[in-house]
Amino acid sequence: MAILSAHHVTKRFGGLLAVSQFDVEIQENSIHSIIGPNGAGKTTFFNCITGFYRHEEGSILFKGEPLDGLSPDRITRQGIARTYQNIRLFQNMTVIENVLVGGHVHLRTGVFGAVARTRGVMAEEAKALEEARHTLRFVGLAGRGDYMAVNLPYGDQRRLEIGRALQTRPALLLLDEPAAGMNPSETEDLMAFVRRLRDELGLTILLIEHQMRVVMGISEVVTVLDYGEKIAEGTPAQIQRDTKVIEAYLGRRATA
Amino acid sequence: MLRRLLRRVSGTTVFMWLIGIAMLVVVVWGVYATLSSGRYKASDWIDLTVYGIAQGSVYALIALGYTLVYGILRMINFAHSEVFMSGPFIGYFVAMALSQSGFFNRQPFVSLIIVLLVAMTVSTTIAVLLERIAYRPLRRAPRLVPLITAIGASYFLQYTFLGLFGSGIKGYPEVAQLKGYWPFPGTSSGILRTQAVVIVSAFVMLAILYVFVQRTKTGKAMQAVSEDKDAAALMGIDVDRIIVITFVVGGALAGAAGVLYALLFKQVKFDMGFLPGIKAFTAAVLGGIGNVNGAMLGSLFLGISESLFPNLVLDGLGLPAPYQLKDALAFIMLVAVLIFRPTGILGERLAVKKA
Amino acid sequence: MNARTRSDWMAPVKSGLMGGLIALLIAMVGLVEVSVKRPILTADGRILLSVGQLLLLLPIILMCYKAVQVFAAGCEKVTDRLGLLATGALSGFFASLVLAALVLLGRVINLRTVFIRASPDLFNTLTFGLGLGGGSVVLLLFGALLGGLVAAITLLPDRIRRPLVLGLALVPLAAILTSALFAGRGFSVPVALLVGVVAAALTFAWRQTQPKLQDRVAALSPSGQRTYQVFRWLLPVAIVLALPRLGAYPSEVLVNVGLFVLMGLGLNIVVGFAGLLDLGYVAFYALGAYAMAVLTSPEMTWHGIHLTFWQALPFAVLASTSAGIILGIPVLGMRGDYLAIVTLGFGEIIRLVFLSDWLKPFLGGSNGITRIPKAVVGSIALDNSPKLYYLILAGCVVAAFVAIRLKDSRLGRAWMAMREDEDVAQAMGIDLIKTKLLAFATGATFSGLSGAIFASKLTSIYPHSFHVLVSINVLGVIIVGGMGSIPGVVVGALALVGLPELLREFAEFRLLMYGAALVFMMLTRPEGLVPEARRKLELHEADGEV
């Protein structure tokens, strides 16, 4: 079953067609990659899904419900979380605070509760903290909770960003170039980690990635975008053989 | 269908539209009531409009300083109102010296030009010093930091001038040739000579600026920097130099505006910058901040509506002493524009946010 | 010995000239003139050192220190002691050169026609009363000596230097405070020496024993530690409660400080926690005050309601809170810098409307509202400052409690996240408008409370008490104290409201100093004097598991 489906999604910036008549179906519990040369419209599509941009045409359905026109916070509450290409943590907050912010939508405490600190509020906080610690352990940051996010090494910042996204308890996780700037062994770890996200947490993963090793290694379906248009879709093996892809993407690079 | 609509339209949007409609109703009702009462003659409206144009042309000169700096640094130069104040303040002392030597009475226009040049120099110096000392070190800081610095600098300058020169209201020496009216042929109304001089000089300077920005190499470089600082730097434009030039241009215009303002209202004082400053900023926002033509249009629009509004709208509503709320109007317009059309009249959409 | 190039000697000259220029500005805006009569050191009734003179010395000392630091940073270890001393002296010489130039200029032409503060008295102060020739020479020598002294102090070992500097700093501070609070005449030389030596000795001793004390505390049993904590808090609490004993005037100052602490705590939530720069904060202060006045003053007869302070208080606070929500809804979607200007506009609109004849029958117009009754607790009317102090203290304690609780909650985290990165915060599911609105309304509530107390304190209010400058004052308080820091608000209010109130002669320079403080803090120490501290959340886990 498709958890997310986009129909004829089009996004323009002035005269530029960033995404054009884009159709895609993301199957539940799959790892799905979107690839394409720089400026192909991948991140723009992410921004359309998460409500950060409003697409002019087409619609995006999540679990059968349209997301179009919803504000980003409401979309997150529907069960979609994301990370960013250039890591965007809350830098001057501690690691565990970052994760706790991710849990924001699942907590109830309002102004009065926060001031009165009733038993219910305290229990909720304790539970949130426990869950946040659990998430930190899951992403491999146990014991780093009190560090300032800005002081973490690069790889850990990536993990924290994923941890923060996980804390919103998404059904669909969008990862924007998670392997950027990683060395081969770190990349290897990341691939295993993404598989764990799917297998252990039952998430659906939609991935933008430039490193072909990652894309071909873990994805079940690969969609190729070029100049905002879908030019191919299929299993990694099919994509690798696709002449259009080789021409538009790999080929152009080979000749360059 | 209704459900989908409700999901998109939030309560705040509805609330805002209700405010907008209420404001519109009040304005229309007030205008209707005033006009149907027939309390004012056509010549009254002409006088008010001329006054508004004079005021608006001064705002335009100040507003350009806000808009140019905002275009390039994406920062509200809150201290610009003090740049505006400093020029005519020092110019006053020059005018007094000239007046004491008798030169002012013999050559009033030469003297005024000297005062104008002094004021422009002083304002430019203050603007450049501000940039160098207070803003440049903070160029990469979070947005609020330079804004708070600018607010601090504004009050520091205001009260430094108070401390240095005292709190008394200082009046420029009178120019005999500028007293009285020039009548409009065929009507009963006319234009005050000072107003005419102010409007003409302001428009001359605006024209010079327009040519500078549109035609010269430096002006084009300014546009490039305001479009994309990093790309401009890669193209070999010295961004720091362009920023300084922007402050120079803004400062010079503000200094000139200050002298014209002093001619119009016959006074300089340490806190004279606050209201014109915030109104000029309003005008800049009205026209679309970052947009040079918009700032000029917005200023004239604000100047005229500020001059007409108390009589045209509030009087009809039966408010006592409506002129007291004249300054409130500028603020209400500012708030309304930012709520309903934050891009202003001529504003291009602010650069799309990048994820 | 290092070879020094010409540019090495230009640096101290530059800092010296800069220090001199700052001192010149301080003199010319009149800060010196108003404070030369405030004594620090006296001998036989003659003033040896006044606050005015100290103000002239401070920038020179600071810039000499900077020059010396730059020099010391140039080499690994300071071997060139003579060079260091020379750097300080050079810097001090050039600083006093600026002032000497002013004195000379003042003799040649009459500066006073333009600069109203360039009085003979000022020149007298600058030349130590020795006349033009001799005075200038002494001034230059004095500057050089001062610079050399600054350099010499930096050469001392850390162990001695810190107590010495602290002693030197504490003597004027103590002298100024006693002179302001008890109309004292400053310290005579022996008293000053005594205070300085005692302060230095205490610091020295404290630095020796403090680490040991910490070890001892750490070694205590849990119940012992609890007792220690209680005792550690007991003394400050007792001092805070006893403060009105200082007298009516200090209490008056404290009440004003308290009002600003209360407002600062509110604005701190808006600016410090949530990162929303609200310059119209005074509007809510005004609303609280006007609601209190309208509901309680017997002058206001149009509504036929007359409440007591306590009956009116909830309504006044509620009025501000609702105004916060109503004004907040349209503006909170705006970007940060626009928000600042729009809220500034709102603040002015409210004041202009209160001032207008339009609402005069209801709000008194420019005549304001008078005869507002005082608060009464039991049978005690809070009609003087020492009594009002406790009312405001209670308000501040409540506000601080609320602020601390909110900060460490789901909401506080959402605010901080929003301050850090609004887009990402929204992508984490935070409803921006709602969350901003909560910050805005909470801030407005505190401000309204403060305004209500203010109205009852003065018993009469006028629109001009609610100028936008009040917002700037409060902003200054939290910027200087440290954005987001609750103790910072108290420190900021004491420094920016308390000191100028105590030293009345500086009242007219308040905004000058606020402006300077805002710029200076943003450029050198944007986190404030008492930076916001972070709670350790994960350490508790370690505690639990052990």
PDB file of C-alpha atoms in Angstrom, chain B residues 161-307:
ATOM      1  CA  PHE B 161      23.449  65.452  21.424  1.00  0.00           C
ATOM      2  CA  LEU B 162      21.250  66.431  24.336  1.00  0.00           C
ATOM      3  CA  GLY B 163      24.261  66.376  26.634  1.00  0.00           C
ATOM      4  CA  LEU B 164      26.577  68.200  24.261  1.00  0.00           C
ATOM      5  CA  PHE B 165      24.234  70.918  23.054  1.00  0.00           C
ATOM      6  CA  GLY B 166      21.388  71.122  25.531  1.00  0.00           C
ATOM      7  CA  SER B 167      17.675  70.498  25.290  1.00  0.00           C
ATOM      8  CA  GLY B 168      16.443  73.838  23.998  1.00  0.00           C
ATOM      9  CA  ILE B 169      14.540  74.053  20.728  1.00  0.00           C
ATOM     10  CA  LYS B 170      16.758  75.787  18.224  1.00  0.00           C
ATOM     11  CA  GLY B 171      15.230  77.814  15.402  1.00  0.00           C
ATOM     12  CA  TYR B 172      16.978  78.490  12.120  1.00  0.00           C
ATOM     13  CA  PRO B 173      17.371  82.166  11.224  1.00  0.00           C
ATOM     14  CA  GLU B 174      14.487  83.448   9.130  1.00  0.00           C
ATOM     15  CA  VAL B 175      14.963  83.978   5.424  1.00  0.00           C
ATOM     16  CA  ALA B 176      13.023  87.036   4.349  1.00  0.00           C
ATOM     17  CA  GLN B 177      12.649  85.868   0.758  1.00  0.00           C
ATOM     18  CA  LEU B 178      10.964  82.666   1.875  1.00  0.00           C
ATOM     19  CA  LYS B 179       8.174  84.324   3.799  1.00  0.00           C
ATOM     20  CA  GLY B 180       4.694  84.338   2.388  1.00  0.00           C
ATOM     21  CA  TYR B 181       2.836  82.728  -0.492  1.00  0.00           C
ATOM     22  CA  TRP B 182       3.059  82.122  -4.138  1.00  0.00           C
ATOM     23  CA  PRO B 183      -0.596  82.009  -5.234  1.00  0.00           C
ATOM     24  CA  PHE B 184      -1.807  79.444  -7.723  1.00  0.00           C
ATOM     25  CA  PRO B 185      -3.110  81.389 -10.696  1.00  0.00           C
ATOM     26  CA  GLY B 186      -6.874  81.375 -10.977  1.00  0.00           C
ATOM     27  CA  THR B 187      -7.567  79.953  -7.516  1.00  0.00           C
ATOM     28  CA  SER B 188      -7.868  81.329  -4.035  1.00  0.00           C
ATOM     29  CA  SER B 189      -5.195  79.015  -2.689  1.00  0.00           C
ATOM     30  CA  GLY B 190      -1.450  79.095  -3.005  1.00  0.00           C
ATOM     31  CA  ILE B 191       1.738  77.496  -1.857  1.00  0.00           C
ATOM     32  CA  LEU B 192       3.926  78.623   1.003  1.00  0.00           C
ATOM     33  CA  ARG B 193       7.312  79.600  -0.373  1.00  0.00           C
ATOM     34  CA  THR B 194       9.175  77.375   2.065  1.00  0.00           C
ATOM     35  CA  GLN B 195       7.031  74.462   0.980  1.00  0.00           C
ATOM     36  CA  ALA B 196       7.809  75.150  -2.655  1.00  0.00           C
ATOM     37  CA  VAL B 197      11.536  75.304  -1.966  1.00  0.00           C
ATOM     38  CA  VAL B 198      11.407  72.116   0.077  1.00  0.00           C
ATOM     39  CA  ILE B 199       9.462  70.216  -2.576  1.00  0.00           C
ATOM     40  CA  VAL B 200      11.707  71.368  -5.432  1.00  0.00           C
ATOM     41  CA  SER B 201      14.976  70.635  -3.623  1.00  0.00           C
ATOM     42  CA  ALA B 202      13.762  67.258  -2.478  1.00  0.00           C
ATOM     43  CA  PHE B 203      12.721  66.280  -5.980  1.00  0.00           C
ATOM     44  CA  VAL B 204      16.039  67.434  -7.422  1.00  0.00           C
ATOM     45  CA  MET B 205      17.905  65.253  -4.956  1.00  0.00           C
ATOM     46  CA  LEU B 206      15.618  62.305  -5.542  1.00  0.00           C
ATOM     47  CA  ALA B 207      16.243  62.639  -9.269  1.00  0.00           C
ATOM     48  CA  ILE B 208      20.004  62.717  -8.740  1.00  0.00           C
ATOM     49  CA  LEU B 209      19.788  59.615  -6.570  1.00  0.00           C
ATOM     50  CA  TYR B 210      17.644  57.837  -9.108  1.00  0.00           C
ATOM     51  CA  VAL B 211      20.187  58.470 -11.849  1.00  0.00           C
ATOM     52  CA  PHE B 212      23.011  57.442  -9.522  1.00  0.00           C
ATOM     53  CA  VAL B 213      21.430  54.109  -8.652  1.00  0.00           C
ATOM     54  CA  GLN B 214      20.195  53.273 -12.140  1.00  0.00           C
ATOM     55  CA  ARG B 215      22.951  54.615 -14.355  1.00  0.00           C
ATOM     56  CA  THR B 216      26.321  54.657 -12.626  1.00  0.00           C
ATOM     57  CA  LYS B 217      28.616  51.701 -12.185  1.00  0.00           C
ATOM     58  CA  THR B 218      28.557  52.102  -8.403  1.00  0.00           C
ATOM     59  CA  GLY B 219      24.783  52.229  -8.403  1.00  0.00           C
ATOM     60  CA  LYS B 220      24.639  49.010 -10.361  1.00  0.00           C
ATOM     61  CA  ALA B 221      27.095  47.422  -7.977  1.00  0.00           C
ATOM     62  CA  MET B 222      24.780  48.443  -5.129  1.00  0.00           C
ATOM     63  CA  GLN B 223      21.920  46.672  -6.847  1.00  0.00           C
ATOM     64  CA  ALA B 224      24.071  43.608  -7.331  1.00  0.00           C
ATOM     65  CA  VAL B 225      25.079  43.503  -3.683  1.00  0.00           C
ATOM     66  CA  SER B 226      21.486  43.863  -2.564  1.00  0.00           C
ATOM     67  CA  GLU B 227      20.537  40.978  -4.840  1.00  0.00           C
ATOM     68  CA  ASP B 228      23.189  38.560  -3.578  1.00  0.00           C
ATOM     69  CA  LYS B 229      26.130  39.630  -1.469  1.00  0.00           C
ATOM     70  CA  ASP B 230      28.229  36.522  -1.987  1.00  0.00           C
ATOM     71  CA  ALA B 231      27.705  36.360  -5.726  1.00  0.00           C
ATOM     72  CA  ALA B 232      28.540  40.061  -6.011  1.00  0.00           C
ATOM     73  CA  ALA B 233      31.763  39.467  -4.094  1.00  0.00           C
ATOM     74  CA  LEU B 234      32.655  36.665  -6.511  1.00  0.00           C
ATOM     75  CA  MET B 235      32.079  39.051  -9.405  1.00  0.00           C
ATOM     76  CA  GLY B 236      34.831  41.233  -7.999  1.00  0.00           C
ATOM     77  CA  ILE B 237      32.670  43.822  -6.266  1.00  0.00           C
ATOM     78  CA  ASP B 238      34.152  45.124  -3.038  1.00  0.00           C
ATOM     79  CA  VAL B 239      31.142  44.502  -0.815  1.00  0.00           C
ATOM     80  CA  ASP B 240      32.497  46.473   2.144  1.00  0.00           C
ATOM     81  CA  ARG B 241      33.053  49.489  -0.059  1.00  0.00           C
ATOM     82  CA  ILE B 242      29.545  49.275  -1.486  1.00  0.00           C
ATOM     83  CA  ILE B 243      28.067  49.044   2.002  1.00  0.00           C
ATOM     84  CA  VAL B 244      29.985  52.138   3.070  1.00  0.00           C
ATOM     85  CA  ILE B 245      28.794  53.957  -0.045  1.00  0.00           C
ATOM     86  CA  THR B 246      25.237  52.976   0.795  1.00  0.00           C
ATOM     87  CA  PHE B 247      25.593  54.526   4.220  1.00  0.00           C
ATOM     88  CA  VAL B 248      27.201  57.607   2.669  1.00  0.00           C
ATOM     89  CA  VAL B 249      24.325  58.074   0.242  1.00  0.00           C
ATOM     90  CA  GLY B 250      21.701  57.401   2.915  1.00  0.00           C
ATOM     91  CA  GLY B 251      23.441  59.738   5.335  1.00  0.00           C
ATOM     92  CA  ALA B 252      23.769  62.575   2.838  1.00  0.00           C
ATOM     93  CA  LEU B 253      20.102  62.356   1.894  1.00  0.00           C
ATOM     94  CA  ALA B 254      19.092  62.247   5.552  1.00  0.00           C
ATOM     95  CA  GLY B 255      21.200  65.319   6.304  1.00  0.00           C
ATOM     96  CA  ALA B 256      19.567  67.189   3.451  1.00  0.00           C
ATOM     97  CA  ALA B 257      16.160  66.002   4.621  1.00  0.00           C
ATOM     98  CA  GLY B 258      16.980  67.349   8.055  1.00  0.00           C
ATOM     99  CA  VAL B 259      17.685  70.845   6.771  1.00  0.00           C
ATOM    100  CA  LEU B 260      14.495  70.848   4.701  1.00  0.00           C
ATOM    101  CA  TYR B 261      12.574  69.621   7.726  1.00  0.00           C
ATOM    102  CA  ALA B 262      14.093  72.401   9.801  1.00  0.00           C
ATOM    103  CA  LEU B 263      13.034  74.951   7.173  1.00  0.00           C
ATOM    104  CA  LEU B 264       9.529  73.559   7.142  1.00  0.00           C
ATOM    105  CA  PHE B 265       9.035  73.361  10.902  1.00  0.00           C
ATOM    106  CA  LYS B 266      11.600  75.996  11.939  1.00  0.00           C
ATOM    107  CA  GLN B 267      13.131  73.960  14.726  1.00  0.00           C
ATOM    108  CA  VAL B 268      15.850  71.496  15.588  1.00  0.00           C
ATOM    109  CA  LYS B 269      15.941  69.465  18.758  1.00  0.00           C
ATOM    110  CA  PHE B 270      17.765  66.362  19.950  1.00  0.00           C
ATOM    111  CA  ASP B 271      14.669  64.150  19.662  1.00  0.00           C
ATOM    112  CA  MET B 272      13.415  65.568  16.364  1.00  0.00           C
ATOM    113  CA  GLY B 273      14.448  62.381  14.556  1.00  0.00           C
ATOM    114  CA  PHE B 274      12.148  59.859  16.180  1.00  0.00           C
ATOM    115  CA  LEU B 275       8.820  60.636  14.531  1.00  0.00           C
ATOM    116  CA  PRO B 276      10.033  61.494  11.016  1.00  0.00           C
ATOM    117  CA  GLY B 277      12.306  58.482  11.282  1.00  0.00           C
ATOM    118  CA  ILE B 278       9.582  56.022  12.094  1.00  0.00           C
ATOM    119  CA  LYS B 279       7.258  57.601   9.563  1.00  0.00           C
ATOM    120  CA  ALA B 280       9.871  57.405   6.846  1.00  0.00           C
ATOM    121  CA  PHE B 281      10.398  53.789   7.758  1.00  0.00           C
ATOM    122  CA  THR B 282       6.665  53.273   7.466  1.00  0.00           C
ATOM    123  CA  ALA B 283       6.806  54.869   4.045  1.00  0.00           C
ATOM    124  CA  ALA B 284       9.658  52.604   3.022  1.00  0.00           C
ATOM    125  CA  VAL B 285       7.659  49.566   4.104  1.00  0.00           C
ATOM    126  CA  LEU B 286       4.596  50.966   2.402  1.00  0.00           C
ATOM    127  CA  GLY B 287       6.443  51.184  -0.878  1.00  0.00           C
ATOM    128  CA  GLY B 288       8.099  47.828  -0.451  1.00  0.00           C
ATOM    129  CA  ILE B 289      11.308  47.897   1.553  1.00  0.00           C
ATOM    130  CA  GLY B 290      14.427  47.604  -0.546  1.00  0.00           C
ATOM    131  CA  ASN B 291      12.684  49.290  -3.460  1.00  0.00           C
ATOM    132  CA  VAL B 292      13.909  52.802  -4.292  1.00  0.00           C
ATOM    133  CA  ASN B 293      10.893  53.905  -6.331  1.00  0.00           C
ATOM    134  CA  GLY B 294       8.589  52.391  -3.759  1.00  0.00           C
ATOM    135  CA  ALA B 295      10.153  54.436  -0.992  1.00  0.00           C
ATOM    136  CA  MET B 296       9.517  57.654  -2.903  1.00  0.00           C
ATOM    137  CA  LEU B 297       5.921  56.751  -3.727  1.00  0.00           C
ATOM    138  CA  GLY B 298       5.196  55.438  -0.261  1.00  0.00           C
ATOM    139  CA  SER B 299       6.545  58.633   1.284  1.00  0.00           C
ATOM    140  CA  LEU B 300       4.358  60.898  -0.791  1.00  0.00           C
ATOM    141  CA  PHE B 301       1.388  58.690  -0.085  1.00  0.00           C
ATOM    142  CA  LEU B 302       2.057  58.733   3.640  1.00  0.00           C
ATOM    143  CA  GLY B 303       2.726  62.476   3.709  1.00  0.00           C
ATOM    144  CA  ILE B 304      -0.519  63.267   1.926  1.00  0.00           C
ATOM    145  CA  SER B 305      -2.689  60.842   3.855  1.00  0.00           C
ATOM    146  CA  GLU B 306      -1.214  62.000   7.132  1.00  0.00           C
ATOM    147  CA  SER B 307      -2.127  65.539   6.233  1.00  0.00           C
TER     148      SER B 307
END
